[in-house]
Amino acid sequence: MQDAYGALVERFRQLARIDHALTFLNWDQLVMMPPAGNDSRAAAIAELTAMQHELLTAPVVGDLLQAARTQALAAPEQCSLREMERQWQRAVCLPASLVKAQSLAGSQCEHAWRQQRRDNDWQGFVANFREVVRLSREEARLRQAVAADMFATPYDALLDLYCTGDDSAFIGQVFATLKAELPTLLAEVLERRQPAPSLAGTYPPAAQKTLSEEMMRCLGFDFSAGRLDVSMHPFSTGDRGDHRITTGFREDDFAGALQATAHETGHAGYEAGLPRQWDGLPVGQARNLCLHESQSLLFENQLFLARPFVAFLTPMIHKHLVESRHFSEEQLWRALTRVGPSLIRIEADEVTYPLHVVLRFEIEKALINAEIEPDDIPELWDLKMRQYLGLSTAGNFRDGCLQDIHWTDGSFGYFPSYTMGALNAAQLFAAIRRHFPDWREALARGDVAFVRQWLGEQVWSKGSTMESQDIMRQATGEGTNPGYFLDHLRARYLHQQY
Amino acid sequence: MQDAYGALVERFRQLARIDHALTFLNWDQLVMMPPAGNDSRAAAIAELTAMQHELLTAPVVGDLLQAARTQALAAPEQCSLREMERQWQRAVCLPASLVKAQSLAGSQCEHAWRQQRRDNDWQGFVANFREVVRLSREEARLRQAVAADMFATPYDALLDLYCTGDDSAFIGQVFATLKAELPTLLAEVLERRQPAPSLAGTYPPAAQKTLSEEMMRCLGFDFSAGRLDVSMHPFSTGDRGDHRITTGFREDDFAGALQATAHETGHAGYEAGLPRQWDGLPVGQARNLCLHESQSLLFENQLFLARPFVAFLTPMIHKHLVESRHFSEEQLWRALTRVGPSLIRIEADEVTYPLHVVLRFEIEKALINAEIEPDDIPELWDLKMRQYLGLSTAGNFRDGCLQDIHWTDGSFGYFPSYTMGALNAAQLFAAIRRHFPDWREALARGDVAFVRQWLGEQVWSKGSTMESQDIMRQATGEGTNPGYFLDHLRARYLHQQY
C-alpha cells in the first residue's frame, strides 16, 4: 500500500459525509418532521448507520491502519492516525449480535420507562433494566479486553466513550473533593442568600425567540452559519458552516429557555471553532464531553449568569418581554442564581448539580464493575441523597432513580462529563479573568469577543490533537482542579462578587 | 440465485432509503440551511448520490435482473421487475465520463446563464450551451442505442426520462391540435373577456401562510404527514408520511403564492396516494411527469380557479387579509383568471401557457435530433412567438430563449410534461364531473373529498403498475385527448361557466 494514511483520510472523510447526512436527518426528525414521517425516517437512518459501520469496520481499514503505522508520518498526521485507530477500535471490538441485543433491550427499557416513571414502578423497570445492565457489563468487558493497558476497570472502558482520556480514578479523586466540600458550602450559601423572586408571568414565545436571537448575536453566534429552532429538549448539532441549536419556550417562564440558549451557544461555539484543516477526520472533532460541556457551561454559568452580563441583558429582556419590566436587574440576577437542594438533577442549580452527578457516578461505576446489582439502586440512591443533599427518595422512584433517561438505553459513563464540564468551565474562566482584568467591564457591555478568541485558541482549535488534560494544562497551567469551581461558587454565592 | 427478485427488492429498497436521505437533505438546503453550510451539504449529497449510483449499477444487479426474468413471478411482480429494469437500464447506459462531463458543462452553463440572462448576452450563453447540446445529443444517442425498439428518435430517449411512455410522435400529434386551435380561441377570449382588476395591496406574509394552510386543509392536505414552508421557488417533495410543499410569499400580491400552494398540494396528493405495498420500489413511484403535473394542474386550474371554489375561498381570504376585503368574489375570480399573451412562460395563464410549451417542444426536438443547431434558436424562437402569440422577441433574448433554466443543464424533454399535464388534468376532471354531477355544489362548500377519492382510485394508487396512457384510458375511456382541455377553456373563458 503506497499511501495507507492517504487512503484512510479518504475513507474517514467519506464516513464524515455520511455523518453529515445523519446529523441533519436527526435534527429534522426532532425539529421539523411531522409525526407520520417517523417510519421512513427511522429506516433511512438505520440504513445510513449500517453503511457507515460497514465502511468503518471493513477488513481493509484494519490493514490500512497497520500499514500506516509503518509510514513516515509527520507529528500531526501521527496524531490524526492515533484518533482514527481509536474510532476504529471502538467500532470493531463489539460483535454485531451484542450491538443488536443492546439496541433492542435499550429501546424496550427506554420505551417502557416513559410510563413506568409516571407510575413510580421500580419493579416493572428493573425487570427490563437487568438485561440492559447485563449487556452493558458485557460491552464493558469486551471494550476493556482489546485495550487492557488503557482501562483499569470495565467501567473505565465505557467512561472513555464520553470522557475520553479522563479515567475513573482521576474523576473519582476530583469528585471526592466536591463531596467533601459542597455540602458545607451549600449550607453556608443557604444561610446567607436572600430569597429570590419568582419570574412567573406571560411571555409570548415569538418574543422570547427574538430575544434569544439577539442574545446569541451578542454571544458571537453567526446566523449566516447557523440557526435557532424549537424542540422538546434543547440540543446543539451541525457541521462546518451550519451549526444549529434548539431551545423550548414556555409561555409562563422565559429564564429557562434563555439560559438553555446561552448553554447551547457555547456548544455551537466549540464546534464552529474546530480546526478547519482537519475537517472530516477524527482528530478534527471535539476532544470529549468533559470539554464540550465545559464550553456550554462556561457560556451558561460563567458568562450568562455573571452579574455584569445580567446587567447588560436586563434592558434587552425588558425591551422584548413586557411583563419582565416588573423585575429590576438585581431581582433578575437573584432569580437566575437561586440555590436550593432539590430531587431533580435537570432542575438543579450550579451549587447542588455536582452532588447529583457524584451520586450517579458512584452508583454506575459500582454497577458496571459488578460491585452492586440493579436491585440495590433505590436504597443506595436514598442513602446518598440524604448524605449529599439532605433529601430522601425512599419509595419515591419517580423523583429518584427513575428520573433520568441515560441508563435506560445503557449510556453508562455519560453523567460525569456534566460536572467535569462545570469544573473545567470555572478553571478556564479563571484563566480568562487573569488574562483580561477588564472582563467585568466587557461583560457589562455585552462584549464576549475576548472570551471566544481565547477559547478558540486554547480549546476549540485543538480539536482532538491533544488529550483532554493536556489541553487543560496548556490553557490553565494545570489539569482539572476542583478548587477553581469551589472558588467560583464562593465568590458568586457567598461574596456576591459577580 | 434462489430468489433473484427478492434480492432485487432488497437492493431497490436500500436505494430508496438513501433516496429518503437525499430528498430531505435537498429540501433542507432550499428551505432551512444557512448560506455557509453549502460546501459540506454539497459534499454529502455528492457522496450519497455516488453510493446510490454504485449500488444500482453494480454487476450483481444485472445478473439478478437476468435471473429474475426466468423466475415464475405473479403479474404484479413482473410489473415491478419491468420498472426495476427500466431504472437500471437508465443508470447503466451512460459511461461515468459522460455523466461527469455533463455535470460540469451543465453547472458551468447554468451558473453563467444567471448573469447572461440579466445581460441579454446570447453570444456568451451559446458559447457554453453548444457543449451542453453536444453532450445531450451523445446521451440521447446512447440511451436510444440500448433500447432501439423503444425510441424512434434520439429526442425520444430523453423525453422518456420525464414523459415515460408518451413518445414524441404522440405528443407532437396532440400539440398539433393545440397549435391549430389555441391562437383562434385566444383571440376570441381576448375579445369577449372583461378587463380584470389588479389585486395589488399589502398582504403580510404570516397571514398569507395561515391562509394557505387553511386552504390546504380544505384541499385535503394532512398536516400530521406534511408541512408547508417558504422557499425561493415553490416545490413539492417528501417520502411516505412526510410530504412537504413550499411556496414563496410576496407582500404586494397574495394570489401567486395561494395558487402555487394549490398546485403543490396536488403534487403532494399524488405522492401521498401512491400504493403503500410498493413503497421503496420503482413500480410504487409516480408514473411520469405528464401525470404528476396533471395532478397539480387539476388542483390549480380545475379546482382552485373554478368559480364555485373561488366563491368558497373569498370569505377565507377576506378573513386573513384585511386589504383583500376591497375585492368582491367576482373581482377575485376575474383577476385570478386573467388572460393575455406574454413573453414569459412562468407568468402565462392557462390559455396561453401551452403555446409556450409547444414552441419549446418543437425547438428542443429539432435540436436534439440535430435538425437545427444552437445558433438557430433565437430566430426560430422569434418566428414561433409571432406565429403562436403575436409577440416578437427579436433581440430580446432575456425574455425569449434565455428565460428558462431547463436547457442550461441539459434537461431536454421536460417541457412537454407541463402541457400534457394540463390536458390530462382537464380530461380527468371532465370524467370527475360526469361521475359527480353535484361537483359545483361540493366545490362551493370547499369539499374536494370526492375528487381526492376518485383520483386516489384512478391515478394515485396505480403508481407505475400501468403505462401513462393506460391509466388515462382506464380512468377516462381514452388516451390523452386535447379536446377536453379546449372544451374546458371554452367553458370557462368564453361561456363563463365555472
Short mmCIF file of C-alpha atoms in Angstrom, two decimals, chain A residues 14 17-18 20-21 24-25 27-28 32-37 40-41 43-44 47-48 51 55 223-227 239-242 244, chain B residues 14 17-18 20-21 24-25 27-28 32-37 40-41 43-44 47-48 51 55 223-227 239-242 244:
data_model
loop_
_atom_site.label_atom_id
_atom_site.label_comp_id
_atom_site.label_asym_id
_atom_site.label_seq_id
_atom_site.Cartn_x
_atom_site.Cartn_y
_atom_site.Cartn_z
CA GLN A 14 -16.39 9.56 3.33
CA ARG A 17 -20.05 12.91 4.69
CA ILE A 18 -22.45 10.14 5.71
CA HIS A 20 -23.40 14.93 7.80
CA ALA A 21 -26.48 13.27 6.34
CA PHE A 24 -29.33 16.72 9.62
CA LEU A 25 -31.78 13.81 9.32
CA TRP A 27 -32.09 17.35 13.52
CA ASP A 28 -35.02 17.34 11.11
CA MET A 32 -39.31 19.67 11.60
CA MET A 33 -40.64 16.22 10.77
CA PRO A 34 -44.40 15.62 11.01
CA PRO A 35 -45.27 12.61 13.21
CA ALA A 36 -46.31 10.28 10.35
CA GLY A 37 -42.83 10.57 8.83
CA SER A 40 -39.47 6.13 6.70
CA ARG A 41 -37.06 8.35 8.62
CA ALA A 43 -35.47 3.19 8.12
CA ALA A 44 -33.24 5.72 6.33
CA GLU A 47 -29.60 2.21 6.59
CA LEU A 48 -27.00 5.00 6.66
CA MET A 51 -23.44 1.60 5.75
CA LEU A 55 -17.28 1.19 5.86
CA PHE A 223 -26.56 33.32 11.86
CA SER A 224 -25.09 33.07 8.37
CA ALA A 225 -23.65 29.76 9.57
CA GLY A 226 -26.34 28.52 11.93
CA ARG A 227 -29.92 28.57 13.19
CA ASP A 239 -21.44 20.50 10.60
CA ARG A 240 -18.95 23.02 9.18
CA GLY A 241 -20.77 26.24 8.29
CA ASP A 242 -24.11 25.07 9.67
CA ARG A 244 -27.93 24.51 14.77
CA GLN B 14 -31.95 0.15 0.13
CA ARG B 17 -33.68 4.64 1.90
CA ILE B 18 -30.69 6.55 0.52
CA HIS B 20 -35.03 9.45 1.51
CA ALA B 21 -31.84 10.96 2.89
CA PHE B 24 -34.65 15.73 2.89
CA LEU B 25 -31.07 17.00 2.55
CA TRP B 27 -35.31 20.10 0.98
CA ASP B 28 -33.27 21.40 3.91
CA MET B 32 -33.57 25.78 6.10
CA MET B 33 -29.82 25.72 5.54
CA PRO B 34 -27.82 28.87 6.32
CA PRO B 35 -25.64 30.00 3.38
CA ALA B 36 -22.31 28.96 4.89
CA GLY B 37 -23.49 25.34 5.08
CA SER B 40 -20.47 20.47 3.49
CA ARG B 41 -24.01 19.87 2.22
CA ALA B 43 -20.17 17.13 -0.44
CA ALA B 44 -22.63 14.93 1.49
CA GLU B 47 -21.30 11.19 -1.66
CA LEU B 48 -24.77 9.67 -1.23
CA MET B 51 -23.10 5.46 -3.35
CA LEU B 55 -25.39 0.21 -5.70
CA PHE B 223 -50.52 18.25 8.33
CA SER B 224 -49.76 15.25 10.53
CA ALA B 225 -47.98 13.88 7.44
CA GLY B 226 -46.61 17.01 5.84
CA ARG B 227 -45.56 20.65 6.06
CA ASP B 239 -41.47 10.42 1.35
CA ARG B 240 -44.15 8.21 2.88
CA GLY B 241 -45.81 10.03 5.78
CA ASP B 242 -43.88 13.26 5.21
CA ARG B 244 -43.50 18.83 2.12
#
